Amino acid sequence: MPLSANNPDRRSWLDVPENSDFPIQNIPFGVFLTRDDIITIGTRIGDTAIDLGALHQLGYFQGIELTDDIFLQDSLNDFIADGRKTWRLVRNRISEIFMKDNPVLRDHEEHKTRVLFTMDEIEMQLPVDVGDYTDFYASKEHATNVGSLFRDPENALMPNWLHIPIGYHGRSSSIIPSGTSVRRPVGQTKPGDDGVPGFGPTKLLDFELEMAFITTASNDLGKRIPIDEAEDYIFGLVLFNDWSARDIQAWEYVPLGPFLGKNFASTISPWIVTLDALEPFRVAGPAQDPKPLPYLQQQGKKNFDIKLQAIIKPEGKQETVVCNSNFKYMYWSMAQQLAHHTVNGCNVRSGDMMGSGTISGPTKDSYGSMLELSWRGQNPVPLADGSSRKFIQDGDTVILRGYSQNDKIRIGFGDCSGKVLPARKL
Amino acid sequence: MPLSANNPDRRSWLDVPENSDFPIQNIPFGVFLTRDDIITIGTRIGDTAIDLGALHQLGYFQGIELTDDIFLQDSLNDFIADGRKTWRLVRNRISEIFMKDNPVLRDHEEHKTRVLFTMDEIEMQLPVDVGDYTDFYASKEHATNVGSLFRDPENALMPNWLHIPIGYHGRSSSIIPSGTSVRRPVGQTKPGDDGVPGFGPTKLLDFELEMAFITTASNDLGKRIPIDEAEDYIFGLVLFNDWSARDIQAWEYVPLGPFLGKNFASTISPWIVTLDALEPFRVAGPAQDPKPLPYLQQQGKKNFDIKLQAIIKPEGKQETVVCNSNFKYMYWSMAQQLAHHTVNGCNVRSGDMMGSGTISGPTKDSYGSMLELSWRGQNPVPLADGSSRKFIQDGDTVILRGYSQNDKIRIGFGDCSGKVLPARKL
């Protein structure tokens, strides 16, 4: 099916500010509350939110096989379960409705009143009901940095790392949409000289700059997804901040992995940008040596060029970009992650979320966490207001941003932001 | 509220075979498909399944605040979210309806036809839609055995183990009800001399004898559940077989924990036995030294005396009990697990499931996995048919059973069983 919505020369009759993340070539999907407190599925062009539930009721999706209430839901799970062909038909149709020369909605004032909202009239929600959330560890630079800091710089990568897209299960209940505050977590830390573990608010609160992809229902339990079909099961991506409490994590994580050091909150950007919209930004990934086992061998350009930033904004102060990274640095691709995740027969459902792990690049300003940027606190990171940070302080807002750009279009994700509140009283 | 349903002298007008797991003092909750292919929530007395959706429609729950469709659902999540007071009212009412001297339903043939089913007329389903599944590692004997086998017998327990109920996140999509077959998983294993990882069906397929508790919605994100309130948030328990592929697990699990070695399947018994029904079987847990931090200090009898068995049944052959353990051996109690899980503000939802980890006792015949029973294959376990097992073979059915018993009553869980199918073709 042609991806006509990707036509880079198309323009919308809706206003799209310069450098907007949301030109008519993006057409992401999200869930929002409208001014009338109705929850609906929508998309966004420029700074206009579009109510797809209302559009569907008004007949604009005629000819596409959709249930009547597919967009009148509090999550995208059912729509995502409809599969890639339906996503493409709907995205192409939305693009047609809003392209410059199409007068049908453009000139229908009453319909526009029902369908269009300014961004301050709506409140973004979680876009999916996440069944299972898995976090990978797929950036070689990040794994090397962490291995150097916590284990042995000479043998920073574990022996399995170059053979397996290492991943583990995370907590889905505490995934929250951008704009939700995060309370500094409390927990146990390594014992001091008296042998008694510490207890209190984390002193080493960190962000992790990640992306996450959202899957459609796919394999039955016991079957696997072959790597050359894996991308058919990926609906789209969001920015993902995997908040981490390094002192809690360090004390708890052997031998079963991170738990309370991670599961207090994970923030996502609320608009899911489809894999289709990112198609023009495919690039080759890093060379893989040794060659992966056959079930992980992928043809073609397996990575995506998405510029990524992490920003710290102290309360009442200006922003500082502390990290410039790129999704293309991922050693293991999304398709490799999904093929690996299901090779044992593990089933994947519509709305499942798979994080990339921290995305660090080769240079020091591209490291995707404070742990790496400050090298475990040895090199405080200077901020624009004159202060500096080893880790994240109360009142700080951490913002992730990401976009792909070529000479014609820019496809972005909007903000993935969360402000840190002080720990609750003990 | 009095637990009148626990009255040990009460008898039912329904037939209860000797040594049944389901006397009128049990009243577990489950979800089943009826002969008319209708899905409903039900309970069980003896070998009779009881349709609670039909009972409610017929007015038998009058006076209890319940929505009309609370039992006409494909999961118990909403009922569990109604909270402990409602669970108790409903369980007490069911007990009254079925006690020997109550003629209302007993003598109403038409109502009985609509409400009662023999076990072969129904098909048990998953009782809850599991949001998040967490697995703990709370048996000291199991942690010591595994530490001895994989690491150092002199320092078998990790330094954190006596301070933290160690846990990690598992996969909820692959939790299946008793009776569902399990396909032998395929995956990567440690490289041989050529440095290339192995790939193929696991050679070390294992069971893990566990129990799991199911929670109700509780704390908001950022708040915690204090230990003295933790049991209010536990609806009940099931038997839990955490199938494991030891060779896949051994290669993948450092540093982020088990993943594909575990997430291909976990089998649960389909009836949730309420914590209330197990109240008569409270016992003290093991002494805890060193004393846990204050947020983990629990008063009173914190464990439950539940006899547990693991059984292997080769295809077409008789059963062999290979393990006799007990839930009372748990070092960390369920309340301690839940208090720990939320101390950092992690939120818990209705229908979440928390596994105990393998429950091994102090003697060799009480070890809860083949890894420990055969001591990593060194001591094959003899079976009644004359064969022996180091690990689980294709065609074997693994059955977990569990019950509490005193001189008056026996409260059990029924079977948690799964047959192993050969790996799919590569």
Short mmCIF file of C-alpha atoms in Angstrom, two decimals, chain A:
data_model
loop_
_atom_site.label_atom_id
_atom_site.label_comp_id
_atom_site.label_asym_id
_atom_site.label_seq_id
_atom_site.Cartn_x
_atom_site.Cartn_y
_atom_site.Cartn_z
CA MET A 1 0.00 0.00 0.00
CA PRO A 2 1.43 3.42 -0.94
CA LEU A 3 2.33 5.67 1.96
CA SER A 4 0.69 8.70 0.33
CA ALA A 5 0.62 10.44 3.71
CA ASN A 6 4.42 10.61 3.51
CA ASN A 7 4.38 12.85 0.40
CA PRO A 8 6.91 15.53 1.42
CA ASP A 9 5.40 18.19 -0.82
CA ARG A 10 1.92 18.01 0.66
CA ARG A 11 0.77 20.97 2.75
CA SER A 12 -2.19 21.30 5.11
CA TRP A 13 -4.94 23.90 5.32
CA LEU A 14 -4.26 23.87 9.04
CA ASP A 15 -1.52 26.21 10.19
CA VAL A 16 1.80 24.48 10.86
CA PRO A 17 4.41 26.71 12.58
CA GLU A 18 7.97 26.60 11.33
CA ASN A 19 9.95 23.74 12.93
CA SER A 20 6.77 22.10 14.21
CA ASP A 21 7.15 18.41 15.14
CA PHE A 22 3.74 17.80 13.60
CA PRO A 23 3.49 18.65 9.90
CA ILE A 24 0.87 16.87 7.80
CA GLN A 25 3.48 14.16 7.09
CA ASN A 26 3.54 13.10 10.76
CA ILE A 27 -0.06 12.28 11.79
CA PRO A 28 0.69 10.65 15.14
CA PHE A 29 -1.94 8.97 17.30
CA GLY A 30 -2.86 9.80 20.87
CA VAL A 31 -5.67 9.86 23.41
CA PHE A 32 -7.02 13.06 24.94
CA LEU A 33 -9.73 14.56 27.09
CA THR A 34 -11.68 17.29 25.28
CA ARG A 35 -13.10 20.52 26.75
CA ASP A 36 -16.36 18.60 27.29
CA ASP A 37 -14.51 15.97 29.35
CA ILE A 38 -14.99 13.37 26.65
CA ILE A 39 -12.14 10.94 26.07
CA THR A 40 -11.29 10.28 22.45
CA ILE A 41 -8.55 9.14 20.13
CA GLY A 42 -6.99 11.88 18.09
CA THR A 43 -4.16 13.14 15.97
CA ARG A 44 -2.35 16.46 15.65
CA ILE A 45 -1.32 18.78 12.84
CA GLY A 46 0.70 21.84 13.84
CA ASP A 47 -0.86 23.07 17.07
CA THR A 48 -4.32 21.71 16.31
CA ALA A 49 -5.63 18.54 17.92
CA ILE A 50 -8.06 16.52 15.81
CA ASP A 51 -10.81 14.39 17.31
CA LEU A 52 -10.86 11.15 15.28
CA GLY A 53 -13.94 9.89 17.13
CA ALA A 54 -15.91 12.89 15.91
CA LEU A 55 -14.43 12.65 12.39
CA HIS A 56 -15.52 9.01 12.20
CA GLN A 57 -19.03 9.79 13.44
CA LEU A 58 -19.29 12.44 10.72
CA GLY A 59 -18.47 9.83 8.08
CA TYR A 60 -14.98 10.90 7.08
CA PHE A 61 -13.62 7.34 7.26
CA GLN A 62 -16.24 5.84 4.97
CA GLY A 63 -14.88 2.90 2.99
CA ILE A 64 -12.40 1.85 5.64
CA GLU A 65 -13.43 -1.16 7.69
CA LEU A 66 -13.62 0.21 11.23
CA THR A 67 -16.00 -0.47 14.10
CA ASP A 68 -18.20 2.51 15.02
CA ASP A 69 -16.51 3.09 18.37
CA ILE A 70 -12.92 2.36 17.35
CA PHE A 71 -11.84 5.94 18.14
CA LEU A 72 -14.24 6.51 21.05
CA GLN A 73 -11.99 4.68 23.48
CA ASP A 74 -9.60 5.49 26.25
CA SER A 75 -6.72 3.64 24.59
CA LEU A 76 -5.42 2.86 21.11
CA ASN A 77 -5.15 -0.88 21.84
CA ASP A 78 -8.11 -1.95 19.67
CA PHE A 79 -7.14 0.29 16.77
CA ILE A 80 -3.57 -1.00 16.95
CA ALA A 81 -4.92 -4.57 16.95
CA ASP A 82 -6.60 -3.82 13.60
CA GLY A 83 -3.16 -4.12 12.02
CA ARG A 84 -0.84 -2.29 9.70
CA LYS A 85 -3.12 -2.18 6.66
CA THR A 86 -5.81 -0.35 8.63
CA TRP A 87 -3.30 2.06 10.20
CA ARG A 88 -2.10 3.01 6.73
CA LEU A 89 -5.58 3.49 5.31
CA VAL A 90 -6.54 5.73 8.24
CA ARG A 91 -3.32 7.75 8.16
CA ASN A 92 -3.60 8.26 4.39
CA ARG A 93 -7.22 9.33 4.78
CA ILE A 94 -6.41 11.85 7.51
CA SER A 95 -3.73 13.29 5.29
CA GLU A 96 -6.24 13.69 2.44
CA ILE A 97 -8.83 15.35 4.67
CA PHE A 98 -6.37 17.99 5.81
CA MET A 99 -4.41 18.63 2.61
CA LYS A 100 -4.54 22.16 1.31
CA ASP A 101 -6.81 21.70 -1.68
CA ASN A 102 -9.46 19.52 -0.05
CA PRO A 103 -12.44 21.72 0.82
CA VAL A 104 -14.72 19.06 2.39
CA LEU A 105 -13.85 19.70 6.02
CA ARG A 106 -11.88 22.89 5.41
CA ASP A 107 -15.00 24.75 4.37
CA HIS A 108 -17.44 23.08 6.75
CA GLU A 109 -17.48 25.37 9.76
CA GLU A 110 -19.88 23.28 11.83
CA HIS A 111 -17.85 20.10 11.39
CA LYS A 112 -14.64 21.95 12.18
CA THR A 113 -16.13 23.14 15.48
CA ARG A 114 -16.78 19.52 16.44
CA VAL A 115 -13.47 18.10 15.27
CA LEU A 116 -10.72 20.66 15.94
CA PHE A 117 -9.25 21.76 19.26
CA THR A 118 -6.43 24.03 20.28
CA MET A 119 -3.80 22.30 22.39
CA ASP A 120 -4.85 24.16 25.54
CA GLU A 121 -8.39 22.84 25.20
CA ILE A 122 -7.32 19.23 25.58
CA GLU A 123 -5.46 17.11 28.10
CA MET A 124 -3.25 14.33 26.80
CA GLN A 125 -3.63 10.86 28.36
CA LEU A 126 -1.66 7.64 28.12
CA PRO A 127 -2.11 6.52 24.50
CA VAL A 128 -2.20 2.79 25.26
CA ASP A 129 -3.15 0.46 28.04
CA VAL A 130 0.28 -1.17 28.39
CA GLY A 131 -0.05 -4.91 28.93
CA ASP A 132 3.60 -5.73 29.35
CA TYR A 133 6.55 -3.38 29.28
CA THR A 134 10.01 -4.69 28.40
CA ASP A 135 13.18 -2.65 28.56
CA PHE A 136 16.16 -3.51 26.40
CA TYR A 137 19.78 -2.50 26.88
CA ALA A 138 20.64 -2.05 23.24
CA SER A 139 23.13 0.83 23.09
CA LYS A 140 26.69 -0.49 23.07
CA GLU A 141 28.06 2.82 24.30
CA HIS A 142 25.67 2.84 27.27
CA ALA A 143 26.38 -0.79 28.18
CA THR A 144 30.11 -0.10 27.93
CA ASN A 145 29.88 3.03 30.08
CA VAL A 146 27.82 1.28 32.76
CA GLY A 147 30.09 -1.75 32.70
CA SER A 148 33.12 0.52 33.12
CA LEU A 149 31.56 2.43 36.00
CA PHE A 150 30.16 -0.51 37.97
CA ARG A 151 32.37 -3.42 37.00
CA ASP A 152 35.60 -3.57 35.06
CA PRO A 153 36.65 -1.03 32.37
CA GLU A 154 38.81 -3.75 30.79
CA ASN A 155 35.84 -6.09 30.41
CA ALA A 156 33.01 -3.59 30.37
CA LEU A 157 30.70 -5.58 28.10
CA MET A 158 29.33 -8.86 29.46
CA PRO A 159 30.19 -11.94 27.33
CA ASN A 160 26.53 -12.28 26.25
CA TRP A 161 26.04 -8.66 25.19
CA LEU A 162 27.27 -8.94 21.58
CA HIS A 163 25.15 -12.06 20.99
CA ILE A 164 21.83 -11.16 22.63
CA PRO A 165 19.69 -8.01 22.64
CA ILE A 166 19.68 -8.08 26.46
CA GLY A 167 16.33 -7.09 27.93
CA TYR A 168 14.25 -7.45 31.06
CA HIS A 169 10.70 -6.91 32.17
CA GLY A 170 9.66 -3.58 33.62
CA ARG A 171 6.59 -2.27 35.42
CA SER A 172 3.69 -1.09 33.28
CA SER A 173 1.50 0.35 36.09
CA SER A 174 3.85 3.29 36.66
CA ILE A 175 4.15 4.42 33.02
CA ILE A 176 2.83 7.99 32.95
CA PRO A 177 2.25 10.59 30.23
CA SER A 178 4.42 13.67 29.78
CA GLY A 179 3.55 16.45 32.21
CA THR A 180 2.91 14.17 35.19
CA SER A 181 5.12 14.99 38.17
CA VAL A 182 7.42 12.35 39.60
CA ARG A 183 7.84 11.92 43.33
CA ARG A 184 11.44 11.24 44.44
CA PRO A 185 11.42 7.60 45.55
CA VAL A 186 12.38 6.24 48.94
CA GLY A 187 14.23 2.99 49.46
CA GLN A 188 17.05 0.88 50.81
CA THR A 189 20.66 1.51 49.93
CA LYS A 190 23.96 -0.26 50.59
CA PRO A 191 24.92 -0.70 54.26
CA GLY A 192 27.58 1.50 55.80
CA ASP A 193 30.24 0.29 58.20
CA ASP A 194 27.62 -0.80 60.77
CA GLY A 195 26.19 -3.33 58.31
CA VAL A 196 22.73 -1.72 58.43
CA PRO A 197 21.28 -0.72 55.05
CA GLY A 198 20.55 2.95 54.46
CA PHE A 199 16.94 4.06 54.08
CA GLY A 200 15.51 7.29 52.74
CA PRO A 201 14.96 9.36 49.61
CA THR A 202 17.28 8.43 46.77
CA LYS A 203 20.34 10.67 46.55
CA LEU A 204 21.12 9.60 42.99
CA LEU A 205 17.97 10.29 40.96
CA ASP A 206 18.63 9.98 37.25
CA PHE A 207 16.86 10.05 33.91
CA GLU A 208 17.46 7.63 31.05
CA LEU A 209 17.03 8.92 27.50
CA GLU A 210 15.21 6.14 25.67
CA MET A 211 12.69 5.50 22.95
CA ALA A 212 9.99 2.81 23.14
CA PHE A 213 8.03 1.07 20.43
CA ILE A 214 4.44 -0.13 20.71
CA THR A 215 3.43 -3.49 19.27
CA THR A 216 0.29 -4.93 17.81
CA ALA A 217 -1.04 -8.35 18.79
CA SER A 218 1.04 -10.84 16.97
CA ASN A 219 2.16 -14.33 17.70
CA ASP A 220 0.19 -16.84 19.73
CA LEU A 221 1.93 -18.28 22.76
CA GLY A 222 4.48 -20.82 21.55
CA LYS A 223 5.07 -19.18 18.15
CA ARG A 224 7.69 -16.63 17.23
CA ILE A 225 7.91 -13.54 15.01
CA PRO A 226 10.54 -14.05 12.29
CA ILE A 227 12.88 -11.09 11.97
CA ASP A 228 11.83 -10.23 8.43
CA GLU A 229 8.22 -9.79 9.63
CA ALA A 230 9.01 -8.05 12.91
CA GLU A 231 8.44 -4.47 11.72
CA ASP A 232 4.91 -5.37 10.63
CA TYR A 233 4.11 -5.69 14.32
CA ILE A 234 5.48 -2.29 15.33
CA PHE A 235 2.85 0.46 15.35
CA GLY A 236 5.05 3.37 16.31
CA LEU A 237 7.35 5.03 18.79
CA VAL A 238 7.39 7.40 21.74
CA LEU A 239 10.11 9.10 23.76
CA PHE A 240 10.70 7.29 27.03
CA ASN A 241 12.30 8.53 30.24
CA ASP A 242 13.18 5.52 32.36
CA TRP A 243 13.66 7.37 35.67
CA SER A 244 16.24 5.58 37.83
CA ALA A 245 17.37 5.74 41.44
CA ARG A 246 20.98 4.63 41.14
CA ASP A 247 21.65 4.01 44.84
CA ILE A 248 18.52 1.87 45.27
CA GLN A 249 19.30 0.03 42.04
CA ALA A 250 22.93 -0.69 42.99
CA TRP A 251 21.93 -2.40 46.26
CA GLU A 252 19.03 -4.47 44.95
CA TYR A 253 19.90 -5.55 41.41
CA VAL A 254 22.07 -8.66 41.95
CA PRO A 255 21.08 -11.30 40.87
CA LEU A 256 17.60 -10.64 39.45
CA GLY A 257 17.96 -7.19 37.93
CA PRO A 258 16.66 -3.66 38.62
CA PHE A 259 13.34 -3.41 40.50
CA LEU A 260 12.45 -0.54 42.88
CA GLY A 261 15.28 1.52 41.45
CA LYS A 262 13.22 1.78 38.25
CA ASN A 263 9.56 0.98 38.80
CA PHE A 264 8.46 4.18 40.57
CA ALA A 265 7.86 6.01 37.26
CA SER A 266 8.55 5.99 33.53
CA THR A 267 7.45 9.00 31.47
CA ILE A 268 6.43 8.78 27.80
CA SER A 269 5.62 11.38 25.17
CA PRO A 270 1.87 11.17 24.52
CA TRP A 271 1.80 11.04 20.70
CA ILE A 272 2.73 7.76 19.07
CA VAL A 273 4.62 8.54 15.86
CA THR A 274 4.04 5.69 13.43
CA LEU A 275 6.89 3.66 12.01
CA ASP A 276 5.43 4.58 8.61
CA ALA A 277 5.98 8.30 9.26
CA LEU A 278 9.63 7.59 10.09
CA GLU A 279 10.23 5.55 6.92
CA PRO A 280 12.11 8.39 5.12
CA PHE A 281 14.68 8.42 7.92
CA ARG A 282 15.98 4.89 7.73
CA VAL A 283 19.75 4.47 8.06
CA ALA A 284 22.15 1.59 8.40
CA GLY A 285 22.87 0.57 11.97
CA PRO A 286 26.31 -0.03 13.46
CA ALA A 287 28.21 -3.00 12.00
CA GLN A 288 27.60 -6.10 14.08
CA ASP A 289 30.68 -8.16 14.89
CA PRO A 290 30.46 -11.03 15.69
CA LYS A 291 27.69 -11.81 13.24
CA PRO A 292 24.45 -12.51 15.14
CA LEU A 293 22.82 -15.95 15.02
CA PRO A 294 20.55 -16.43 11.97
CA TYR A 295 17.31 -15.59 13.82
CA LEU A 296 18.76 -12.12 14.51
CA GLN A 297 20.19 -11.40 11.05
CA GLN A 298 18.37 -8.46 9.46
CA GLN A 299 18.59 -7.17 5.89
CA GLY A 300 18.51 -3.53 4.80
CA LYS A 301 18.59 -0.32 6.78
CA LYS A 302 17.53 -1.34 10.24
CA ASN A 303 17.96 1.90 12.19
CA PHE A 304 16.28 5.31 12.16
CA ASP A 305 17.94 8.71 12.26
CA ILE A 306 16.12 10.45 15.12
CA LYS A 307 17.94 13.30 16.86
CA LEU A 308 17.43 13.11 20.60
CA GLN A 309 17.96 15.62 23.37
CA ALA A 310 17.78 15.57 27.14
CA ILE A 311 17.18 18.88 28.86
CA ILE A 312 17.25 19.96 32.51
CA LYS A 313 15.16 22.95 33.58
CA PRO A 314 15.64 23.95 37.21
CA GLU A 315 12.54 25.47 38.82
CA GLY A 316 11.94 28.96 37.46
CA LYS A 317 15.14 28.90 35.39
CA GLN A 318 16.00 28.40 31.73
CA GLU A 319 16.57 25.08 30.02
CA THR A 320 19.97 23.46 29.42
CA VAL A 321 20.47 20.77 26.81
CA VAL A 322 22.69 18.27 28.64
CA CYS A 323 22.69 15.53 26.00
CA ASN A 324 22.55 15.31 22.21
CA SER A 325 22.15 11.72 21.08
CA ASN A 326 20.53 9.83 18.22
CA PHE A 327 18.34 6.75 17.92
CA LYS A 328 20.58 5.56 15.06
CA TYR A 329 23.30 4.62 17.58
CA MET A 330 21.33 1.55 18.71
CA TYR A 331 23.43 -1.59 18.25
CA TRP A 332 20.40 -3.90 18.30
CA SER A 333 17.47 -2.74 16.15
CA MET A 334 13.80 -2.84 17.12
CA ALA A 335 13.23 -5.76 14.74
CA GLN A 336 16.07 -7.69 16.36
CA GLN A 337 14.65 -6.96 19.80
CA LEU A 338 11.20 -8.21 18.84
CA ALA A 339 12.50 -11.32 17.06
CA HIS A 340 14.60 -12.14 20.11
CA HIS A 341 11.75 -11.46 22.56
CA THR A 342 9.53 -14.01 20.81
CA VAL A 343 12.09 -16.65 19.74
CA ASN A 344 11.18 -18.71 22.80
CA GLY A 345 7.45 -18.52 22.03
CA CYS A 346 6.68 -15.57 24.32
CA ASN A 347 3.53 -13.86 23.04
CA VAL A 348 3.17 -10.14 22.40
CA ARG A 349 -0.10 -8.23 22.69
CA SER A 350 -1.50 -5.04 21.23
CA GLY A 351 -0.30 -2.12 23.33
CA ASP A 352 2.82 -3.78 24.70
CA MET A 353 5.72 -1.37 25.02
CA MET A 354 9.41 -2.11 24.46
CA GLY A 355 12.02 0.40 25.59
CA SER A 356 15.38 0.70 23.87
CA GLY A 357 17.43 1.18 26.98
CA THR A 358 19.47 4.33 27.42
CA ILE A 359 20.65 5.66 24.07
CA SER A 360 24.21 6.91 24.43
CA GLY A 361 26.38 7.94 21.51
CA PRO A 362 30.16 7.84 21.07
CA THR A 363 30.95 11.31 22.47
CA LYS A 364 30.68 12.49 26.07
CA ASP A 365 27.95 15.02 25.26
CA SER A 366 25.81 12.23 23.79
CA TYR A 367 25.54 10.11 26.93
CA GLY A 368 21.89 9.46 27.79
CA SER A 369 21.93 9.59 31.61
CA MET A 370 23.42 11.70 34.41
CA LEU A 371 25.30 8.61 35.60
CA GLU A 372 27.31 8.72 32.38
CA LEU A 373 27.29 12.51 31.79
CA SER A 374 28.69 13.25 35.27
CA TRP A 375 30.65 9.98 35.27
CA ARG A 376 29.04 8.89 38.53
CA GLY A 377 29.27 12.37 39.99
CA GLN A 378 32.97 12.97 39.25
CA ASN A 379 32.28 15.65 36.63
CA PRO A 380 29.29 17.84 37.54
CA VAL A 381 27.32 18.98 34.49
CA PRO A 382 27.13 22.79 34.20
CA LEU A 383 23.71 24.36 33.64
CA ALA A 384 22.86 27.68 31.97
CA ASP A 385 21.75 29.26 35.26
CA GLY A 386 25.24 28.88 36.70
CA SER A 387 24.45 25.84 38.83
CA SER A 388 25.58 22.30 38.08
CA ARG A 389 24.22 18.80 38.50
CA LYS A 390 25.67 15.42 39.37
CA PHE A 391 22.16 13.96 39.48
CA ILE A 392 18.61 15.36 39.34
CA GLN A 393 17.39 17.69 42.12
CA ASP A 394 13.92 18.36 43.49
CA GLY A 395 12.14 20.97 41.39
CA ASP A 396 14.09 20.06 38.25
CA THR A 397 12.06 19.28 35.15
CA VAL A 398 13.64 16.77 32.79
CA ILE A 399 12.52 17.09 29.17
CA LEU A 400 13.29 14.69 26.34
CA ARG A 401 12.84 15.84 22.75
CA GLY A 402 13.32 14.04 19.47
CA TYR A 403 12.83 14.62 15.77
CA SER A 404 13.90 13.44 12.34
CA GLN A 405 14.68 16.00 9.70
CA ASN A 406 15.70 16.13 6.05
CA ASP A 407 15.70 19.02 3.61
CA LYS A 408 11.93 18.82 3.17
CA ILE A 409 10.27 17.71 6.38
CA ARG A 410 10.68 17.33 10.10
CA ILE A 411 8.87 14.59 12.01
CA GLY A 412 8.99 15.00 15.79
CA PHE A 413 7.63 13.67 19.03
CA GLY A 414 6.83 16.75 21.12
CA ASP A 415 7.96 16.92 24.74
CA CYS A 416 8.43 14.04 27.15
CA SER A 417 8.64 15.96 30.39
CA GLY A 418 8.39 15.37 34.12
CA LYS A 419 9.08 17.55 37.15
CA VAL A 420 10.62 16.01 40.25
CA LEU A 421 8.76 16.55 43.52
CA PRO A 422 10.42 16.11 46.93
CA ALA A 423 10.14 12.68 48.55
CA ARG A 424 7.10 12.12 50.74
CA LYS A 425 7.67 12.24 54.48
CA LEU A 426 9.03 9.00 55.95
#
